[in-house]
Amino acid sequence: MGFQYLIIDDCWMERFRDTITQKLQPDRERFPSGMAALSHYIHGRGLKFGIYHDVGRKTCMFGGPGALGHFQLDAQTFADWGADYVKLDGCFATEYQRDTGYPAFGNAMNRTGRQMVYSCSWPFYKEEPDYRLIAKHCNLWRFGADIKDSYTSVFEIMELYRRNQQYLLAHAGPGRWNDPDMLVLGNFHLSYEASRLQLAIWSVIAAPLIMTNDLETVRPEIKQLLQNREIIAINQDLLGIPGRCVRTSTHFQVWLRPVTPVNDLGKHSFAVAFVNRGNFSHCPLCPRPFKVVLEHLGLDSPTGYYVVDLFKSSRHLGMFKPNDAFSTRINPEGVTFYKFTVAPLL
């Protein structure tokens, strides 16, 4: 459980392939010992090695050589380097090249014989993605635009997921994950409340938790969030059932995910995130109370639920039955996050 992969994003390569072998070449100044040596170094520290590539002619930001026309060669190169994860972007390609290229590159990865996680940007480039087909070929898929270091960007991605959750949930599960993009908490702009919000919602929807920050400059309070074992356990729950937004209004949202344990009645435990969107005309920056009867959210086990505040794991709130009202107080543009552990059948 926890963060396992160290992933090198775009700009790692030379601008041209090797003239003799046609293989990709790492930047000689940034990686003078080569990628196989870097992979060995990462593996030696108990982590896994990930790398970026593009299905088209060139990579998105750097403009380095893409995979088009070299699928098997590049997949084998990554396998030879000991890669455990490949992110394949979709720039500088036609829709036809993407629709044929993403499955073809996945098949090429499989033919290498090395197990590698396959991250696709395929649906981002399509107006009406076929998630059934995408889930057949990819382990995770980016469904929205690149995230920015702001509350607005985080909430826009939440809204994109909410509006499309019927389709995003239909084919997601173990080995097939919706990817809303990386965690931006730990950078410079996102507030503490918005940092809590992103971590909670990404965990509810079973998103891959991939940090994009300078670990040496992460503030202590954000480091504490990123190392919250209870929330990571929700994100990586063994059932692998992604959550959804079950209530939304002008001011509030409720997001819910079924998790372990499950009792003898077949009733799940749940992770529940309560979101204060703000937008109040009176005192828009004030915390707001929110109350809901549990059975109205689908928490209907007659045995009841033991409740823990996931941001304060030592804070046990007691036992709640389905007809009990649960109250919480939420900071503006923030979240409260709880685990409702279903009680066993006695």
mmCIF file of C-alpha atoms in Angstrom:
data_model
loop_
_atom_site.group_PDB
_atom_site.id
_atom_site.type_symbol
_atom_site.label_atom_id
_atom_site.label_comp_id
_atom_site.label_asym_id
_atom_site.label_seq_id
_atom_site.Cartn_x
_atom_site.Cartn_y
_atom_site.Cartn_z
ATOM 1 C CA MET A 1 0.000 0.000 0.000
ATOM 2 C CA GLY A 2 1.220 3.492 -0.779
ATOM 3 C CA PHE A 3 3.180 5.260 -3.508
ATOM 4 C CA GLN A 4 5.118 2.712 -5.586
ATOM 5 C CA TYR A 5 6.044 4.222 -8.951
ATOM 6 C CA LEU A 6 8.577 6.862 -9.937
ATOM 7 C CA ILE A 7 7.514 8.052 -13.388
ATOM 8 C CA ILE A 8 9.616 10.120 -15.810
ATOM 9 C CA ASP A 9 7.395 12.466 -17.835
ATOM 10 C CA ASP A 10 8.063 14.083 -21.219
ATOM 11 C CA CYS A 11 11.436 15.678 -22.121
ATOM 12 C CA TRP A 12 13.556 12.669 -21.102
ATOM 13 C CA MET A 13 14.702 11.794 -24.630
ATOM 14 C CA GLU A 14 16.975 13.092 -27.333
ATOM 15 C CA ARG A 15 15.231 14.767 -30.274
ATOM 16 C CA PHE A 16 16.213 12.004 -32.705
ATOM 17 C CA ARG A 17 16.364 8.234 -32.660
ATOM 18 C CA ASP A 18 19.608 6.318 -32.986
ATOM 19 C CA THR A 19 20.495 6.472 -36.692
ATOM 20 C CA ILE A 20 21.494 2.788 -36.830
ATOM 21 C CA THR A 21 19.118 0.957 -34.467
ATOM 22 C CA GLN A 22 16.249 3.496 -34.614
ATOM 23 C CA LYS A 23 15.905 3.096 -30.857
ATOM 24 C CA LEU A 24 14.874 5.941 -28.570
ATOM 25 C CA GLN A 25 17.798 7.655 -26.838
ATOM 26 C CA PRO A 26 17.728 9.242 -23.368
ATOM 27 C CA ASP A 27 18.985 12.810 -23.060
ATOM 28 C CA ARG A 28 22.737 12.457 -22.619
ATOM 29 C CA GLU A 29 23.042 15.409 -20.232
ATOM 30 C CA ARG A 30 20.086 14.571 -17.996
ATOM 31 C CA PHE A 31 20.614 10.806 -17.983
ATOM 32 C CA PRO A 32 24.301 10.195 -18.795
ATOM 33 C CA SER A 33 24.187 6.618 -17.464
ATOM 34 C CA GLY A 34 21.111 5.735 -19.512
ATOM 35 C CA MET A 35 17.630 4.562 -18.627
ATOM 36 C CA ALA A 36 18.536 0.982 -17.748
ATOM 37 C CA ALA A 37 20.871 2.303 -15.045
ATOM 38 C CA LEU A 38 18.186 4.683 -13.782
ATOM 39 C CA SER A 39 15.688 1.828 -13.695
ATOM 40 C CA HIS A 40 18.142 -0.302 -11.693
ATOM 41 C CA TYR A 41 18.664 2.579 -9.251
ATOM 42 C CA ILE A 42 14.898 3.026 -8.772
ATOM 43 C CA HIS A 43 14.287 -0.700 -8.340
ATOM 44 C CA GLY A 44 17.108 -0.857 -5.820
ATOM 45 C CA ARG A 45 15.155 1.522 -3.612
ATOM 46 C CA GLY A 46 12.035 -0.585 -3.621
ATOM 47 C CA LEU A 47 10.176 1.477 -6.220
ATOM 48 C CA LYS A 48 8.940 0.798 -9.742
ATOM 49 C CA PHE A 49 9.990 2.659 -12.873
ATOM 50 C CA GLY A 50 7.604 4.463 -15.211
ATOM 51 C CA ILE A 51 8.220 6.347 -18.437
ATOM 52 C CA TYR A 52 6.369 8.650 -20.855
ATOM 53 C CA HIS A 53 5.824 8.216 -24.599
ATOM 54 C CA ASP A 54 3.411 9.308 -27.343
ATOM 55 C CA VAL A 55 1.359 7.296 -29.819
ATOM 56 C CA GLY A 56 1.898 9.873 -32.604
ATOM 57 C CA ARG A 57 4.806 11.324 -34.514
ATOM 58 C CA LYS A 58 6.139 13.503 -31.669
ATOM 59 C CA THR A 59 5.730 13.914 -27.923
ATOM 60 C CA CYS A 60 3.413 16.664 -26.691
ATOM 61 C CA MET A 61 5.672 19.130 -24.896
ATOM 62 C CA PHE A 62 9.205 18.361 -26.019
ATOM 63 C CA GLY A 63 8.533 17.255 -29.569
ATOM 64 C CA GLY A 64 10.764 14.211 -29.271
ATOM 65 C CA PRO A 65 10.205 11.147 -31.462
ATOM 66 C CA GLY A 66 6.835 9.463 -30.968
ATOM 67 C CA ALA A 67 6.007 5.785 -31.226
ATOM 68 C CA LEU A 68 4.267 5.916 -34.611
ATOM 69 C CA GLY A 69 5.858 3.304 -36.870
ATOM 70 C CA HIS A 70 7.972 1.890 -34.035
ATOM 71 C CA PHE A 71 5.484 0.314 -31.647
ATOM 72 C CA GLN A 72 7.203 -3.041 -31.132
ATOM 73 C CA LEU A 73 10.695 -1.537 -31.056
ATOM 74 C CA ASP A 74 9.758 1.037 -28.424
ATOM 75 C CA ALA A 75 7.780 -1.393 -26.288
ATOM 76 C CA GLN A 76 10.749 -3.785 -26.318
ATOM 77 C CA THR A 77 13.124 -0.930 -25.506
ATOM 78 C CA PHE A 78 11.071 -0.032 -22.438
ATOM 79 C CA ALA A 79 10.943 -3.689 -21.396
ATOM 80 C CA ASP A 80 14.725 -3.984 -21.826
ATOM 81 C CA TRP A 81 15.162 -0.919 -19.628
ATOM 82 C CA GLY A 82 13.069 -2.565 -16.920
ATOM 83 C CA ALA A 83 10.068 -0.242 -17.159
ATOM 84 C CA ASP A 84 7.049 -1.153 -15.038
ATOM 85 C CA TYR A 85 4.696 1.572 -16.302
ATOM 86 C CA VAL A 86 4.255 3.323 -19.643
ATOM 87 C CA LYS A 87 2.168 6.473 -20.155
ATOM 88 C CA LEU A 88 1.216 6.910 -23.802
ATOM 89 C CA ASP A 89 0.054 10.398 -24.788
ATOM 90 C CA GLY A 90 -1.836 11.222 -27.979
ATOM 91 C CA CYS A 91 -0.329 14.311 -29.616
ATOM 92 C CA PHE A 92 0.608 14.638 -33.293
ATOM 93 C CA ALA A 93 -1.658 11.792 -34.389
ATOM 94 C CA THR A 94 -4.905 11.531 -36.348
ATOM 95 C CA GLU A 95 -7.999 10.017 -34.763
ATOM 96 C CA TYR A 96 -7.491 6.893 -36.871
ATOM 97 C CA GLN A 97 -3.867 6.625 -35.729
ATOM 98 C CA ARG A 98 -4.970 6.858 -32.104
ATOM 99 C CA ASP A 99 -7.807 4.369 -32.496
ATOM 100 C CA THR A 100 -5.485 1.809 -34.056
ATOM 101 C CA GLY A 101 -2.314 2.843 -32.256
ATOM 102 C CA TYR A 102 -3.411 2.520 -28.642
ATOM 103 C CA PRO A 103 -4.502 -1.131 -28.996
ATOM 104 C CA ALA A 104 -1.457 -1.899 -31.147
ATOM 105 C CA PHE A 105 1.007 -0.458 -28.642
ATOM 106 C CA GLY A 106 -0.700 -2.361 -25.808
ATOM 107 C CA ASN A 107 -0.374 -5.580 -27.812
ATOM 108 C CA ALA A 108 3.282 -4.766 -28.454
ATOM 109 C CA MET A 109 3.833 -4.327 -24.710
ATOM 110 C CA ASN A 110 2.229 -7.715 -24.059
ATOM 111 C CA ARG A 111 4.471 -9.388 -26.628
ATOM 112 C CA THR A 112 7.586 -8.275 -24.737
ATOM 113 C CA GLY A 113 6.653 -10.676 -21.916
ATOM 114 C CA ARG A 114 7.248 -8.008 -19.274
ATOM 115 C CA GLN A 115 4.371 -6.844 -17.100
ATOM 116 C CA MET A 116 3.961 -3.097 -17.532
ATOM 117 C CA VAL A 117 1.070 -0.879 -16.482
ATOM 118 C CA TYR A 118 -0.408 0.804 -19.548
ATOM 119 C CA SER A 119 -1.629 4.400 -19.069
ATOM 120 C CA CYS A 120 -3.543 5.798 -22.058
ATOM 121 C CA SER A 121 -4.601 9.341 -22.884
ATOM 122 C CA TRP A 122 -6.910 7.926 -25.557
ATOM 123 C CA PRO A 123 -10.348 9.126 -24.300
ATOM 124 C CA PHE A 124 -9.179 12.706 -23.821
ATOM 125 C CA TYR A 125 -8.792 13.029 -27.590
ATOM 126 C CA LYS A 126 -12.247 11.608 -28.456
ATOM 127 C CA GLU A 127 -15.624 13.347 -28.372
ATOM 128 C CA GLU A 128 -17.450 10.102 -27.501
ATOM 129 C CA PRO A 129 -14.958 7.626 -26.032
ATOM 130 C CA ASP A 130 -15.772 3.920 -26.187
ATOM 131 C CA TYR A 131 -14.802 3.031 -22.609
ATOM 132 C CA ARG A 132 -15.597 -0.635 -23.174
ATOM 133 C CA LEU A 133 -12.897 -0.774 -25.861
ATOM 134 C CA ILE A 134 -10.509 1.459 -23.918
ATOM 135 C CA ALA A 135 -10.838 -0.714 -20.797
ATOM 136 C CA LYS A 136 -10.033 -3.779 -22.912
ATOM 137 C CA HIS A 137 -6.631 -2.383 -23.861
ATOM 138 C CA CYS A 138 -5.582 0.074 -21.123
ATOM 139 C CA ASN A 139 -5.024 -0.186 -17.367
ATOM 140 C CA LEU A 140 -5.858 3.480 -16.771
ATOM 141 C CA TRP A 141 -7.044 6.286 -18.982
ATOM 142 C CA ARG A 142 -7.011 10.071 -18.842
ATOM 143 C CA PHE A 143 -10.540 11.348 -19.388
ATOM 144 C CA GLY A 144 -9.949 15.106 -19.041
ATOM 145 C CA ALA A 145 -7.612 17.991 -19.689
ATOM 146 C CA ASP A 146 -4.314 18.521 -17.867
ATOM 147 C CA ILE A 147 -4.861 19.564 -14.281
ATOM 148 C CA LYS A 148 -3.626 22.926 -13.022
ATOM 149 C CA ASP A 149 -2.532 23.979 -9.550
ATOM 150 C CA SER A 150 -5.849 25.575 -8.567
ATOM 151 C CA TYR A 151 -9.154 24.837 -6.889
ATOM 152 C CA THR A 152 -10.966 25.781 -10.103
ATOM 153 C CA SER A 153 -9.104 23.119 -12.082
ATOM 154 C CA VAL A 154 -9.670 20.446 -9.420
ATOM 155 C CA PHE A 155 -13.391 21.210 -9.282
ATOM 156 C CA GLU A 156 -13.737 21.291 -13.080
ATOM 157 C CA ILE A 157 -12.341 17.751 -13.226
ATOM 158 C CA MET A 158 -14.693 16.683 -10.431
ATOM 159 C CA GLU A 159 -17.603 18.095 -12.431
ATOM 160 C CA LEU A 160 -16.440 16.369 -15.625
ATOM 161 C CA TYR A 161 -16.392 13.065 -13.746
ATOM 162 C CA ARG A 162 -19.796 13.724 -12.133
ATOM 163 C CA ARG A 163 -21.467 14.552 -15.448
ATOM 164 C CA ASN A 164 -20.037 11.440 -17.109
ATOM 165 C CA GLN A 165 -19.927 9.039 -14.169
ATOM 166 C CA GLN A 166 -22.517 6.709 -15.691
ATOM 167 C CA TYR A 167 -20.068 5.904 -18.508
ATOM 168 C CA LEU A 168 -16.847 6.199 -16.502
ATOM 169 C CA LEU A 169 -18.061 3.764 -13.843
ATOM 170 C CA ALA A 170 -19.455 1.162 -16.218
ATOM 171 C CA HIS A 171 -16.070 -0.255 -17.228
ATOM 172 C CA ALA A 172 -13.795 0.742 -14.317
ATOM 173 C CA GLY A 173 -12.592 -1.673 -11.661
ATOM 174 C CA PRO A 174 -9.507 -3.707 -10.723
ATOM 175 C CA GLY A 175 -6.888 -3.260 -13.446
ATOM 176 C CA ARG A 176 -9.018 -0.649 -15.255
ATOM 177 C CA TRP A 177 -9.030 2.815 -13.679
ATOM 178 C CA ASN A 178 -10.313 6.278 -14.521
ATOM 179 C CA ASP A 179 -7.447 8.788 -14.371
ATOM 180 C CA PRO A 180 -8.397 12.416 -13.574
ATOM 181 C CA ASP A 181 -4.705 13.432 -13.737
ATOM 182 C CA MET A 182 -2.094 13.955 -11.061
ATOM 183 C CA LEU A 183 -2.246 15.242 -7.504
ATOM 184 C CA VAL A 184 -1.256 18.902 -7.467
ATOM 185 C CA LEU A 185 -1.261 19.283 -3.686
ATOM 186 C CA GLY A 186 2.240 19.987 -2.477
ATOM 187 C CA ASN A 187 3.008 22.606 -5.104
ATOM 188 C CA PHE A 188 2.502 26.331 -4.556
ATOM 189 C CA HIS A 189 -1.035 27.552 -5.252
ATOM 190 C CA LEU A 190 -3.577 25.019 -3.980
ATOM 191 C CA SER A 191 -4.902 25.900 -0.522
ATOM 192 C CA TYR A 192 -4.876 23.456 2.365
ATOM 193 C CA GLU A 193 -8.661 22.995 2.106
ATOM 194 C CA ALA A 194 -8.487 22.391 -1.645
ATOM 195 C CA SER A 195 -5.597 19.955 -1.074
ATOM 196 C CA ARG A 196 -7.801 17.931 1.275
ATOM 197 C CA LEU A 197 -10.571 18.092 -1.316
ATOM 198 C CA GLN A 198 -8.469 16.706 -4.147
ATOM 199 C CA LEU A 199 -7.055 13.878 -2.048
ATOM 200 C CA ALA A 200 -10.495 12.874 -0.762
ATOM 201 C CA ILE A 201 -12.298 12.901 -4.131
ATOM 202 C CA TRP A 202 -9.446 11.187 -5.980
ATOM 203 C CA SER A 203 -9.629 8.446 -3.328
ATOM 204 C CA VAL A 204 -13.407 8.127 -3.637
ATOM 205 C CA ILE A 205 -13.262 7.661 -7.418
ATOM 206 C CA ALA A 206 -10.367 5.168 -7.139
ATOM 207 C CA ALA A 207 -8.041 7.394 -9.146
ATOM 208 C CA PRO A 208 -4.333 6.593 -9.405
ATOM 209 C CA LEU A 209 -2.576 8.787 -6.829
ATOM 210 C CA ILE A 210 0.394 10.241 -8.704
ATOM 211 C CA MET A 211 2.194 13.176 -7.113
ATOM 212 C CA THR A 212 3.639 15.953 -9.249
ATOM 213 C CA ASN A 213 5.665 18.069 -6.845
ATOM 214 C CA ASP A 214 9.124 18.642 -5.431
ATOM 215 C CA LEU A 215 9.304 16.302 -2.447
ATOM 216 C CA GLU A 216 12.005 18.460 -0.860
ATOM 217 C CA THR A 217 9.740 21.514 -0.678
ATOM 218 C CA VAL A 218 6.378 19.967 0.293
ATOM 219 C CA ARG A 219 4.996 21.757 3.346
ATOM 220 C CA PRO A 220 4.673 19.632 6.520
ATOM 221 C CA GLU A 221 0.867 19.839 6.622
ATOM 222 C CA ILE A 222 0.621 18.679 2.981
ATOM 223 C CA LYS A 223 3.159 15.913 3.592
ATOM 224 C CA GLN A 224 0.922 14.723 6.424
ATOM 225 C CA LEU A 225 -2.015 14.563 4.010
ATOM 226 C CA LEU A 226 -0.040 12.622 1.398
ATOM 227 C CA GLN A 227 1.085 10.128 4.052
ATOM 228 C CA ASN A 228 -2.393 9.575 5.487
ATOM 229 C CA ARG A 229 -2.544 5.774 5.564
ATOM 230 C CA GLU A 230 -6.288 5.613 6.179
ATOM 231 C CA ILE A 231 -7.057 7.671 3.065
ATOM 232 C CA ILE A 232 -4.547 5.737 0.960
ATOM 233 C CA ALA A 233 -6.269 2.554 2.142
ATOM 234 C CA ILE A 234 -9.594 3.942 0.890
ATOM 235 C CA ASN A 235 -8.009 4.765 -2.465
ATOM 236 C CA GLN A 236 -6.488 1.288 -2.753
ATOM 237 C CA ASP A 237 -9.422 -0.629 -1.274
ATOM 238 C CA LEU A 238 -9.329 -4.290 -2.310
ATOM 239 C CA LEU A 239 -12.835 -4.306 -3.771
ATOM 240 C CA GLY A 240 -11.724 -1.810 -6.417
ATOM 241 C CA ILE A 241 -15.200 -0.300 -6.771
ATOM 242 C CA PRO A 242 -14.974 3.360 -7.872
ATOM 243 C CA GLY A 243 -17.261 5.829 -6.128
ATOM 244 C CA ARG A 244 -19.624 8.480 -7.428
ATOM 245 C CA CYS A 245 -21.305 11.748 -6.611
ATOM 246 C CA VAL A 246 -24.677 10.837 -5.099
ATOM 247 C CA ARG A 247 -25.933 14.338 -4.258
ATOM 248 C CA THR A 248 -25.261 17.759 -5.710
ATOM 249 C CA SER A 249 -26.719 21.224 -5.201
ATOM 250 C CA THR A 250 -25.667 24.833 -5.548
ATOM 251 C CA HIS A 251 -23.740 24.681 -2.292
ATOM 252 C CA PHE A 252 -22.982 21.033 -1.415
ATOM 253 C CA GLN A 253 -22.008 17.695 -2.900
ATOM 254 C CA VAL A 254 -21.842 14.204 -1.384
ATOM 255 C CA TRP A 255 -19.471 11.615 -2.846
ATOM 256 C CA LEU A 256 -19.657 7.963 -1.786
ATOM 257 C CA ARG A 257 -17.607 4.826 -2.370
ATOM 258 C CA PRO A 258 -18.343 1.223 -1.284
ATOM 259 C CA VAL A 259 -15.322 -0.281 0.517
ATOM 260 C CA THR A 260 -14.352 -3.146 2.790
ATOM 261 C CA PRO A 261 -15.323 -4.671 5.135
ATOM 262 C CA VAL A 262 -18.595 -6.226 3.992
ATOM 263 C CA ASN A 263 -20.782 -7.862 6.649
ATOM 264 C CA ASP A 264 -22.655 -11.188 6.505
ATOM 265 C CA LEU A 265 -25.731 -9.435 5.151
ATOM 266 C CA GLY A 266 -23.706 -8.345 2.113
ATOM 267 C CA LYS A 267 -23.747 -4.724 3.243
ATOM 268 C CA HIS A 268 -20.703 -2.625 2.396
ATOM 269 C CA SER A 269 -18.778 -0.122 4.399
ATOM 270 C CA PHE A 270 -18.509 3.317 2.773
ATOM 271 C CA ALA A 271 -16.117 6.225 2.386
ATOM 272 C CA VAL A 272 -18.169 9.429 2.249
ATOM 273 C CA ALA A 273 -16.902 12.895 1.299
ATOM 274 C CA PHE A 274 -19.011 15.976 2.021
ATOM 275 C CA VAL A 275 -18.055 18.972 -0.143
ATOM 276 C CA ASN A 276 -18.818 22.640 0.485
ATOM 277 C CA ARG A 277 -18.821 24.314 -2.930
ATOM 278 C CA GLY A 278 -19.290 27.772 -1.439
ATOM 279 C CA ASN A 279 -21.428 30.134 -3.530
ATOM 280 C CA PHE A 280 -23.285 31.439 -0.480
ATOM 281 C CA SER A 281 -24.454 35.039 -0.806
ATOM 282 C CA HIS A 282 -24.101 35.607 2.942
ATOM 283 C CA CYS A 283 -20.609 35.014 4.364
ATOM 284 C CA PRO A 284 -19.253 33.001 1.412
ATOM 285 C CA LEU A 285 -16.036 32.244 3.295
ATOM 286 C CA CYS A 286 -17.753 30.790 6.367
ATOM 287 C CA PRO A 287 -17.806 27.077 7.259
ATOM 288 C CA ARG A 288 -21.238 25.540 6.760
ATOM 289 C CA PRO A 289 -23.130 22.763 8.547
ATOM 290 C CA PHE A 290 -24.557 19.860 6.559
ATOM 291 C CA LYS A 291 -26.942 17.173 7.819
ATOM 292 C CA VAL A 292 -28.297 14.049 6.137
ATOM 293 C CA VAL A 293 -30.093 10.863 7.196
ATOM 294 C CA LEU A 294 -27.799 7.936 6.367
ATOM 295 C CA GLU A 295 -30.402 5.764 4.651
ATOM 296 C CA HIS A 296 -31.000 8.642 2.211
ATOM 297 C CA LEU A 297 -27.437 8.040 1.004
ATOM 298 C CA GLY A 298 -27.982 4.284 0.707
ATOM 299 C CA LEU A 299 -26.357 3.376 4.029
ATOM 300 C CA ASP A 300 -29.107 0.990 5.067
ATOM 301 C CA SER A 301 -27.487 -1.849 7.018
ATOM 302 C CA PRO A 302 -29.665 -2.566 10.081
ATOM 303 C CA THR A 303 -26.497 -3.364 12.025
ATOM 304 C CA GLY A 304 -25.363 0.253 11.750
ATOM 305 C CA TYR A 305 -22.002 1.872 11.063
ATOM 306 C CA TYR A 306 -19.002 2.896 13.143
ATOM 307 C CA VAL A 307 -17.777 6.289 11.942
ATOM 308 C CA VAL A 308 -14.190 7.600 11.832
ATOM 309 C CA ASP A 309 -12.950 10.975 10.593
ATOM 310 C CA LEU A 310 -10.362 10.015 7.939
ATOM 311 C CA PHE A 311 -8.445 13.255 8.345
ATOM 312 C CA LYS A 312 -8.274 12.631 12.107
ATOM 313 C CA SER A 313 -8.026 8.865 12.365
ATOM 314 C CA SER A 314 -8.089 8.946 16.168
ATOM 315 C CA ARG A 315 -11.467 10.710 16.102
ATOM 316 C CA HIS A 316 -14.115 8.010 16.442
ATOM 317 C CA LEU A 317 -17.610 9.460 16.183
ATOM 318 C CA GLY A 318 -19.531 6.422 17.431
ATOM 319 C CA MET A 319 -22.270 4.192 16.031
ATOM 320 C CA PHE A 320 -24.912 5.428 13.603
ATOM 321 C CA LYS A 321 -28.003 3.557 12.398
ATOM 322 C CA PRO A 322 -29.638 4.066 8.972
ATOM 323 C CA ASN A 323 -32.373 6.344 10.338
ATOM 324 C CA ASP A 324 -29.879 8.531 12.229
ATOM 325 C CA ALA A 325 -28.986 11.988 10.953
ATOM 326 C CA PHE A 326 -25.284 12.622 10.433
ATOM 327 C CA SER A 327 -23.995 16.187 10.791
ATOM 328 C CA THR A 328 -20.729 17.711 9.661
ATOM 329 C CA ARG A 329 -19.265 21.207 9.342
ATOM 330 C CA ILE A 330 -17.383 21.921 6.114
ATOM 331 C CA ASN A 331 -14.990 24.741 5.329
ATOM 332 C CA PRO A 332 -15.629 26.731 2.111
ATOM 333 C CA GLU A 333 -14.298 25.023 -1.042
ATOM 334 C CA GLY A 334 -13.316 22.188 1.275
ATOM 335 C CA VAL A 335 -14.309 18.694 2.348
ATOM 336 C CA THR A 336 -14.907 16.460 5.327
ATOM 337 C CA PHE A 337 -14.189 12.765 4.808
ATOM 338 C CA TYR A 338 -15.386 9.799 6.859
ATOM 339 C CA LYS A 339 -15.332 6.022 6.811
ATOM 340 C CA PHE A 340 -18.602 4.368 7.779
ATOM 341 C CA THR A 341 -17.530 0.837 8.743
ATOM 342 C CA VAL A 342 -20.494 -1.517 8.644
ATOM 343 C CA ALA A 343 -21.097 -3.361 11.918
ATOM 344 C CA PRO A 344 -21.061 -7.173 11.795
ATOM 345 C CA LEU A 345 -24.173 -9.293 12.190
ATOM 346 C CA LEU A 346 -24.242 -10.554 15.771
#
